[in-house]
Short mmCIF file of C-alpha atoms and ligand atoms in Angstrom, two decimals:
data_model
loop_
_atom_site.label_atom_id
_atom_site.label_comp_id
_atom_site.label_asym_id
_atom_site.label_seq_id
_atom_site.Cartn_x
_atom_site.Cartn_y
_atom_site.Cartn_z
CA UNK R 20 -14.84 -20.70 -4.85
CA UNK R 21 -11.51 -19.54 -6.11
CA UNK R 22 -10.27 -16.31 -4.55
CA UNK R 23 -7.45 -14.03 -5.58
CA UNK R 24 -6.26 -11.72 -2.81
CA UNK R 25 -4.30 -8.52 -3.40
CA UNK R 26 -4.18 -5.11 -1.68
CA UNK R 27 -2.60 -1.65 -1.53
CA UNK R 28 -2.79 -0.71 -5.19
CA UNK R 29 -2.60 3.02 -4.43
CA UNK R 30 -3.80 3.85 -7.93
CA UNK R 31 -2.83 7.37 -8.93
CA UNK R 32 0.15 7.46 -6.59
CA UNK R 33 3.47 9.00 -7.48
CA UNK R 34 6.90 8.65 -5.96
CA UNK R 35 8.38 12.10 -5.56
CA UNK R 36 7.59 13.68 -8.91
CA UNK R 37 7.61 10.36 -10.77
CA UNK R 38 4.25 9.13 -11.99
CA UNK R 39 3.58 5.43 -11.36
CA UNK R 40 0.71 4.99 -13.86
CA UNK R 41 2.70 2.75 -16.24
CA UNK R 42 3.89 0.55 -13.34
CA UNK R 43 0.38 0.33 -11.92
CA UNK R 44 -1.08 -0.60 -15.28
CA UNK R 45 1.43 -3.42 -15.52
CA UNK R 46 0.44 -4.66 -12.03
CA UNK R 47 -3.27 -4.62 -12.92
CA UNK R 48 -2.56 -6.47 -16.15
CA UNK R 49 -0.56 -9.15 -14.34
CA UNK R 50 -3.23 -9.58 -11.64
CA UNK R 51 -6.07 -9.86 -14.17
CA UNK R 52 -4.00 -12.28 -16.27
CA UNK R 53 -3.67 -14.51 -13.18
CA UNK R 54 -7.44 -14.23 -12.68
CA UNK R 55 -8.17 -15.31 -16.25
CA UNK R 56 -5.59 -18.05 -16.41
CA UNK R 57 -6.81 -19.59 -13.16
CA UNK R 58 -10.55 -18.93 -13.64
CA UNK R 59 -10.74 -16.91 -10.43
CA UNK R 60 -14.29 -16.37 -9.08
CA UNK R 61 -13.69 -13.44 -6.73
CA UNK R 62 -10.92 -10.85 -6.86
CA UNK R 63 -10.42 -9.21 -3.47
CA UNK R 64 -8.55 -5.89 -3.17
CA UNK R 65 -8.12 -5.50 0.59
CA UNK R 66 -7.97 -1.71 0.78
CA UNK R 67 -5.99 1.29 -0.47
CA UNK R 68 -7.32 0.81 -3.97
CA UNK R 69 -6.83 4.49 -4.77
CA UNK R 70 -4.39 7.02 -3.45
CA UNK R 71 -5.66 10.07 -1.57
CA UNK R 72 -3.70 12.49 -3.74
CA UNK R 73 -4.32 10.97 -7.12
CA UNK R 74 -2.53 12.13 -10.25
CA UNK R 75 -4.35 13.24 -13.40
CA UNK R 76 -3.70 9.81 -14.82
CA UNK R 77 -6.16 8.10 -12.48
CA UNK R 78 -9.13 8.30 -14.85
CA UNK R 79 -7.04 6.86 -17.68
CA UNK R 80 -5.93 4.04 -15.40
CA UNK R 81 -9.54 3.33 -14.39
CA UNK R 82 -10.65 3.21 -18.02
CA UNK R 83 -7.94 0.65 -18.74
CA UNK R 84 -8.86 -1.32 -15.62
CA UNK R 85 -12.52 -1.42 -16.72
CA UNK R 86 -11.56 -2.44 -20.27
CA UNK R 87 -9.43 -5.31 -19.03
CA UNK R 88 -12.05 -6.36 -16.50
CA UNK R 89 -14.73 -6.81 -19.17
CA UNK R 90 -13.76 -10.40 -20.15
CA UNK R 91 -13.51 -11.37 -16.46
CA UNK R 92 -17.01 -9.98 -15.85
CA UNK R 93 -18.40 -11.84 -18.87
CA UNK R 94 -17.09 -15.03 -17.30
CA UNK R 95 -18.86 -14.12 -14.04
CA UNK R 96 -15.95 -12.98 -11.89
CA UNK R 97 -16.75 -10.60 -9.03
CA UNK R 98 -14.50 -7.88 -7.64
CA UNK R 99 -14.53 -6.62 -4.05
CA UNK R 100 -12.87 -3.23 -3.54
CA UNK R 101 -12.44 -2.48 0.14
CA UNK R 102 -11.75 0.99 1.48
CA UNK R 103 -8.37 1.52 3.18
CA UNK R 104 -6.91 4.54 4.95
CA UNK R 105 -5.74 6.07 1.65
CA UNK R 106 -9.12 5.74 -0.05
CA UNK R 107 -11.29 8.80 0.35
CA UNK R 108 -13.94 7.77 2.89
CA UNK R 109 -16.76 9.96 1.53
CA UNK R 110 -16.08 8.89 -2.03
CA UNK R 111 -16.40 5.21 -1.13
CA UNK R 112 -19.55 5.90 0.84
CA UNK R 113 -21.05 7.64 -2.14
CA UNK R 114 -20.04 4.89 -4.58
CA UNK R 115 -21.53 2.26 -2.28
CA UNK R 116 -24.77 4.19 -1.91
CA UNK R 117 -25.12 4.65 -5.67
CA UNK R 118 -24.62 0.89 -6.07
CA UNK R 119 -27.33 0.13 -3.52
CA UNK R 120 -29.81 2.14 -5.58
CA UNK R 121 -28.67 0.79 -8.91
CA UNK R 122 -30.11 -2.70 -8.68
CA UNK R 123 -30.17 -6.03 -6.86
CA UNK R 124 -26.94 -6.95 -5.10
CA UNK R 125 -26.85 -10.48 -6.49
CA UNK R 126 -26.56 -9.11 -10.04
CA UNK R 127 -23.54 -6.99 -9.23
CA UNK R 128 -20.04 -7.68 -10.48
CA UNK R 129 -18.16 -4.89 -8.73
CA UNK R 130 -18.63 -4.15 -5.03
CA UNK R 131 -17.35 -0.96 -3.41
CA UNK R 132 -17.10 -1.58 0.33
CA UNK R 133 -17.00 1.59 2.39
CA UNK R 134 -18.55 0.33 5.65
CA UNK R 135 -18.32 -2.87 7.72
CA UNK R 136 -20.80 -5.48 6.57
CA UNK R 137 -21.35 -9.13 5.72
CA UNK R 138 -21.77 -10.15 2.10
CA UNK R 139 -22.83 -13.59 0.90
CA UNK R 140 -21.76 -14.64 -2.55
CA UNK R 141 -22.86 -17.67 -4.44
CA UNK R 142 -20.14 -20.23 -5.07
CA UNK R 143 -20.38 -21.11 -8.77
CA UNK R 144 -18.55 -24.41 -8.26
CA UNK R 145 -21.00 -25.73 -5.65
CA UNK R 146 -24.60 -24.93 -4.86
CA UNK R 147 -23.51 -23.19 -1.72
CA UNK R 148 -22.37 -19.74 -0.59
CA UNK R 149 -19.28 -18.15 0.87
CA UNK R 150 -19.78 -15.31 3.32
CA UNK R 151 -17.42 -12.36 3.49
CA UNK R 152 -17.06 -10.23 6.61
CA UNK R 153 -15.84 -6.95 5.17
CA UNK R 154 -14.05 -4.61 7.57
CA UNK R 155 -12.62 -1.41 6.00
CA UNK R 156 -9.95 0.63 7.77
CA UNK R 157 -11.15 1.68 11.25
CA UNK R 158 -12.48 5.25 11.28
CA UNK R 159 -14.92 6.95 13.67
CA UNK R 160 -17.59 7.30 11.01
CA UNK R 161 -17.51 3.58 10.23
CA UNK R 162 -17.10 1.99 13.64
CA UNK R 163 -18.34 4.37 16.32
CA UNK R 164 -22.04 5.12 16.44
CA UNK R 165 -21.99 7.87 19.02
CA UNK R 166 -19.16 10.13 17.95
CA UNK R 167 -19.52 12.37 21.01
CA UNK R 168 -17.39 9.74 22.78
CA UNK R 169 -14.51 10.76 20.59
CA UNK R 170 -14.66 14.52 21.11
CA UNK R 171 -11.83 15.93 23.17
CA UNK R 172 -9.82 12.72 23.17
CA UNK R 173 -6.07 12.74 22.66
CA UNK R 174 -4.89 11.06 19.47
CA UNK R 175 -3.60 7.98 21.32
CA UNK R 176 -6.87 7.48 23.25
CA UNK R 177 -8.84 7.91 20.11
CA UNK R 178 -6.84 5.20 18.38
CA UNK R 179 -7.37 2.88 21.35
CA UNK R 180 -11.11 3.48 21.24
CA UNK R 181 -11.14 2.74 17.51
CA UNK R 182 -9.14 -0.46 17.98
CA UNK R 183 -11.69 -1.63 20.58
CA UNK R 184 -14.63 -0.67 18.35
CA UNK R 185 -13.05 -2.57 15.47
CA UNK R 186 -12.51 -5.67 17.65
CA UNK R 187 -16.11 -5.63 18.84
CA UNK R 188 -17.35 -5.29 15.26
CA UNK R 189 -15.39 -8.43 14.38
CA UNK R 190 -16.79 -10.14 17.48
CA UNK R 191 -20.29 -9.18 16.30
CA UNK R 192 -19.56 -10.67 12.88
CA UNK R 193 -18.43 -13.93 14.50
CA UNK R 194 -21.91 -14.18 15.98
CA UNK R 195 -23.65 -13.30 12.72
CA UNK R 196 -21.95 -15.67 10.32
CA UNK R 197 -23.51 -19.02 9.50
CA UNK R 198 -21.19 -21.73 10.82
CA UNK R 199 -22.44 -24.16 8.17
CA UNK R 200 -20.80 -22.25 5.28
CA UNK R 201 -17.23 -20.95 4.86
CA UNK R 202 -16.36 -17.45 6.11
CA UNK R 203 -13.69 -15.08 4.88
CA UNK R 204 -12.57 -11.91 6.63
CA UNK R 205 -11.36 -9.06 4.42
CA UNK R 206 -9.83 -6.11 6.23
CA UNK R 207 -7.45 -3.19 5.96
CA UNK R 208 -5.83 -2.87 9.35
CA UNK R 209 -2.53 -3.09 11.19
CA UNK R 210 -2.21 -6.33 13.17
CA UNK R 211 0.22 -5.89 16.05
CA UNK R 212 3.54 -7.66 15.64
CA UNK R 213 3.52 -7.41 11.87
CA UNK R 214 6.81 -6.83 10.18
CA UNK R 215 6.89 -3.58 8.20
CA UNK R 216 9.52 -2.75 5.63
CA UNK R 217 8.28 0.76 5.06
CA UNK R 218 9.38 3.84 6.91
CA UNK R 219 7.50 6.17 4.68
CA UNK R 220 3.79 7.05 4.81
CA UNK R 221 3.25 4.48 7.57
CA UNK R 222 4.04 4.59 11.18
CA UNK R 223 3.39 2.19 13.98
CA UNK R 224 2.68 4.94 16.53
CA UNK R 225 0.24 6.54 14.21
CA UNK R 226 -1.76 3.43 13.45
CA UNK R 227 -4.63 1.53 15.03
CA UNK R 228 -3.18 -1.78 16.18
CA UNK R 229 -5.47 -4.79 16.33
CA UNK R 230 -4.42 -7.83 18.38
CA UNK R 231 -3.79 -11.10 16.50
CA UNK R 232 -6.25 -12.75 18.92
CA UNK R 233 -9.01 -10.45 17.59
CA UNK R 234 -8.70 -12.06 14.16
CA UNK R 235 -11.08 -15.05 13.84
CA UNK R 236 -9.96 -18.47 12.66
CA UNK R 237 -12.06 -18.69 9.54
CA UNK R 238 -11.43 -20.25 6.14
CA UNK R 239 -9.27 -17.33 5.08
CA UNK R 240 -8.33 -13.82 6.23
CA UNK R 241 -7.34 -11.37 3.46
CA UNK R 242 -5.49 -8.38 4.89
CA UNK R 243 -4.24 -5.15 3.40
CA UNK R 244 -2.27 -2.15 4.74
CA UNK R 245 1.19 -3.66 5.28
CA UNK R 246 3.06 -3.66 1.99
CA UNK R 247 5.30 -6.59 2.88
CA UNK R 248 3.68 -9.96 2.15
CA UNK R 249 3.45 -12.18 5.23
CA UNK R 250 1.34 -14.50 7.31
CA UNK R 251 0.24 -13.60 10.83
CA UNK R 252 1.65 -15.61 13.71
CA UNK R 253 2.35 -18.74 11.66
CA UNK R 254 -1.30 -18.96 10.60
CA UNK R 255 -0.76 -19.43 6.88
CA UNK R 256 -4.36 -18.59 5.95
CA UNK R 257 -4.26 -15.24 7.77
CA UNK R 258 -2.15 -12.99 5.60
CA UNK R 259 -1.12 -9.73 4.05
CA UNK R 260 -0.82 -10.15 0.30
CA UNK R 261 1.51 -7.14 0.18
CA UNK R 262 1.39 -4.37 -2.42
CA UNK R 263 1.59 -5.42 -6.10
CA UNK R 264 4.73 -3.36 -6.74
CA UNK R 265 7.46 -1.55 -4.85
CA UNK R 266 6.12 1.72 -3.48
CA UNK R 267 9.14 3.37 -1.90
CA UNK R 268 12.77 2.75 -0.94
CA UNK R 269 11.76 0.61 2.05
CA UNK R 270 10.37 -1.93 -0.43
CA UNK R 271 13.26 -1.86 -2.90
CA UNK R 272 14.27 -5.46 -2.16
CA UNK R 273 10.74 -6.90 -1.86
CA UNK R 274 9.51 -9.49 -4.34
CA UNK R 275 5.77 -9.07 -4.89
CA UNK R 276 2.90 -11.52 -5.32
CA UNK R 277 -0.80 -12.07 -4.85
CA UNK R 278 -2.47 -15.00 -3.09
CA UNK R 279 -4.82 -17.54 -4.65
CA UNK R 280 -6.91 -19.90 -2.50
CA UNK R 281 -9.84 -22.26 -2.96
CA UNK R 282 -12.58 -21.85 -0.36
CA UNK R 283 -15.06 -24.58 0.48
CA UNK R 284 -13.28 -27.50 -1.18
CA UNK R 285 -10.88 -29.29 1.16
CA UNK R 286 -7.98 -27.60 2.90
CA UNK R 287 -7.62 -23.89 2.11
CA UNK R 288 -3.97 -23.94 3.24
CA UNK R 289 -3.16 -26.78 0.83
CA UNK R 290 -4.79 -24.93 -2.06
CA UNK R 291 -2.85 -21.73 -1.44
CA UNK R 292 -0.51 -20.45 -4.14
CA UNK R 293 1.51 -17.23 -4.18
CA UNK R 294 1.40 -15.91 -7.74
CA UNK R 295 4.38 -13.70 -8.63
CA UNK R 296 3.95 -10.14 -9.92
CA UNK R 297 6.42 -8.10 -11.97
CA UNK R 298 8.27 -5.45 -9.96
CA UNK R 299 9.78 -2.11 -10.90
CA UNK R 300 13.54 -1.99 -10.27
CA UNK R 301 14.39 0.45 -7.50
CA UNK R 302 17.86 1.59 -6.47
CA UNK R 303 19.55 3.89 -4.05
CA UNK R 304 22.77 4.88 -5.83
CA UNK R 305 25.72 6.65 -4.26
CA UNK R 306 27.83 8.58 -6.72
CA UNK R 307 31.28 9.40 -5.38
CA UNK R 308 33.93 11.78 -6.75
CA UNK R 309 35.89 10.01 -9.42
CA UNK R 310 33.05 7.60 -10.32
CA UNK R 311 32.69 7.22 -14.05
CA UNK R 312 29.16 8.48 -14.72
CA UNK R 313 29.33 7.34 -18.35
CA UNK R 314 29.55 3.79 -17.01
CA UNK R 315 26.26 4.10 -15.10
CA UNK R 316 24.05 3.18 -18.04
CA UNK R 317 25.84 -0.12 -18.58
CA UNK R 318 26.03 -0.77 -14.83
CA UNK R 319 22.25 -0.40 -14.59
CA UNK R 320 20.85 -1.85 -17.84
CA UNK R 321 17.28 -1.02 -16.67
CA UNK R 322 18.22 2.63 -15.98
CA UNK R 323 15.41 3.99 -18.16
CA UNK R 324 12.61 2.45 -16.13
CA UNK R 325 14.24 2.04 -12.70
CA UNK R 326 13.11 4.29 -9.86
CA UNK R 327 16.26 5.79 -8.45
CA UNK R 328 17.43 7.74 -5.45
CA UNK R 329 20.70 9.48 -6.35
CA UNK R 330 23.07 10.53 -3.62
CA UNK R 331 25.86 12.53 -5.21
CA UNK R 332 29.02 13.64 -3.42
CA UNK R 333 31.31 16.10 -5.17
CA UNK R 334 34.55 18.01 -4.55
CA UNK R 335 34.16 21.78 -4.68
CA UNK R 336 36.73 23.24 -7.03
CA UNK R 337 37.42 19.88 -8.67
CA UNK R 338 34.08 18.56 -9.95
CA UNK R 339 31.53 20.22 -12.19
CA UNK R 340 28.44 19.33 -10.17
CA UNK R 341 25.89 20.77 -12.61
CA UNK R 342 27.33 18.73 -15.48
CA UNK R 343 27.34 15.61 -13.27
CA UNK R 344 23.72 16.15 -12.27
CA UNK R 345 22.60 16.84 -15.85
CA UNK R 346 24.21 13.60 -17.02
CA UNK R 347 22.69 11.58 -14.16
CA UNK R 348 19.24 13.03 -14.85
CA UNK R 349 19.55 11.99 -18.46
CA UNK R 350 20.60 8.43 -17.60
CA UNK R 351 17.97 7.97 -14.88
CA UNK R 352 14.83 9.75 -16.15
CA UNK R 353 12.78 8.20 -13.33
CA UNK R 354 14.93 9.40 -10.43
CA UNK R 355 12.61 10.41 -7.61
CA UNK R 356 15.16 12.02 -5.37
CA UNK R 357 18.54 13.59 -5.92
CA UNK R 358 20.79 14.64 -3.05
CA UNK R 359 24.00 16.50 -3.70
CA UNK R 360 26.58 17.22 -1.06
CA UNK R 361 29.93 18.90 -1.32
CA UNK R 362 32.71 16.78 0.10
CA UNK R 363 34.86 18.33 2.81
CA UNK R 364 37.29 16.70 5.21
CA UNK R 365 34.87 17.00 8.12
CA UNK R 366 32.05 15.42 6.12
CA UNK R 367 34.15 12.37 5.22
CA UNK R 368 34.44 11.45 8.90
CA UNK R 369 30.82 12.28 9.68
CA UNK R 370 29.47 10.39 6.74
CA UNK R 371 30.79 7.14 8.16
CA UNK R 372 28.62 7.25 11.27
CA UNK R 373 25.53 9.11 10.12
CA UNK R 374 22.40 7.26 9.22
CA UNK R 375 20.12 9.66 7.33
CA UNK R 376 17.19 7.28 7.08
CA UNK R 377 17.20 6.95 10.80
CA UNK R 378 17.02 10.68 11.45
CA UNK R 379 14.07 11.02 9.07
CA UNK R 380 12.18 8.17 10.66
CA UNK R 381 12.79 9.50 14.19
CA UNK R 382 11.39 12.90 13.24
CA UNK R 383 8.42 11.32 11.48
CA UNK R 384 7.64 9.03 14.41
CA UNK R 385 7.71 12.03 16.76
CA UNK R 386 5.40 14.11 14.55
CA UNK R 387 3.03 11.18 14.08
CA UNK R 388 2.63 10.94 17.84
CA UNK R 389 1.92 14.65 18.15
CA UNK R 390 -0.35 15.33 15.19
CA UNK R 391 -3.81 14.11 14.26
CA UNK R 392 -4.15 12.53 10.81
CA UNK R 393 -5.47 14.94 8.20
CA UNK R 394 -5.31 18.68 9.00
CA UNK R 395 -2.29 19.15 6.77
CA UNK R 396 -0.18 16.55 8.53
CA UNK R 397 1.24 15.17 5.30
CA UNK R 398 2.38 18.69 4.43
CA UNK R 399 4.13 18.97 7.79
CA UNK R 400 5.79 15.58 7.17
CA UNK R 401 7.06 16.87 3.84
CA UNK R 402 8.36 20.09 5.41
CA UNK R 403 10.07 18.09 8.17
CA UNK R 404 11.74 15.90 5.56
CA UNK R 405 13.03 19.02 3.82
CA UNK R 406 14.32 20.38 7.12
CA UNK R 407 16.11 17.12 7.97
CA UNK R 408 17.63 17.20 4.51
CA UNK R 409 18.78 20.81 4.96
CA UNK R 410 20.23 20.16 8.40
CA UNK R 411 22.02 17.12 7.11
CA UNK R 412 23.50 18.92 4.13
CA UNK R 413 24.56 21.84 6.34
CA UNK R 414 26.19 19.46 8.81
CA UNK R 415 28.04 17.70 6.04
CA UNK R 416 29.18 20.95 4.48
CA UNK R 417 30.50 22.64 7.63
MN1 MN P 524 -3.14 1.40 4.11
#
């Protein structure tokens, strides 16, 4: 059985005010082209298929996805969509329930996975099966039967309890799988010790860490959640595929790919190929007084489609900041953030030893420790970011 592993699509996401629909469509196209070219049997999306705050373009994206999937389905390909922390839990539950009522499982092409379970799929290349242990992102509803245990717990204790419940669910699955046929684990979870490139929307303190020793040594382990592609603890068949495209500044230097493996025919590790995916250019650009803005377009030939953070410094009394900004906006239509700071003598010195990213991440880490997920936390994150920005600009201006 030939498997293609990807994750963290975040369909419907935007970066700042910039819509990512065109980038996401290109990722889907590239992934499905790999599936067709290589006659993939099962496409696995290991969580965060959709984004919690989806743009209006999501339904258009889904229509395109379905249209492009049609030839794959005709060929017999199956698609497993696992629920991650950004997928709406109730929505996945509902989709899965509707599927259960809609007909026999064996006839299905698309599988929404909103709760932990084991799924056996026929291997078209042999007369055998491959079994998938499917473990969505750990939540109380999915992993803890008696939720009274959770009431009154501090956030940290609650995460510990969830991590233990998740580990015992995996342990249970180890007992349930048939040792005579290959097993694959698909999960959306943070494995401790993983390298993260993202500061934004993800936080170690705020996550549910699973120990590498809790992950079984099966034919393959397809992980999602960490956007940076990597293997776990030098086990090449236990891996994060990474997101299909750059999601924020932390990923601006990442190259992206998906993983293809053959299960049940010789060595899985030997069959493994990382298939490259196209990435959106992403830059953080400092504009200093005296820089020739007219040159920017030729300096960045992909300026029309690049996602850009602009950090503009200007001299009060000497530069026309509104004209500078208007010109920059025109050159970089997909800028997702624009900072402008007046240059003073004090700020020149301070600028050398300030690290703005670090201040933001410190504040976010602190808030993540103090606040439960949900309950408007994202809004508080956004307000904190604004405050940090304001404080920083004030400090630079004084
Ligand atoms: Mn995630």
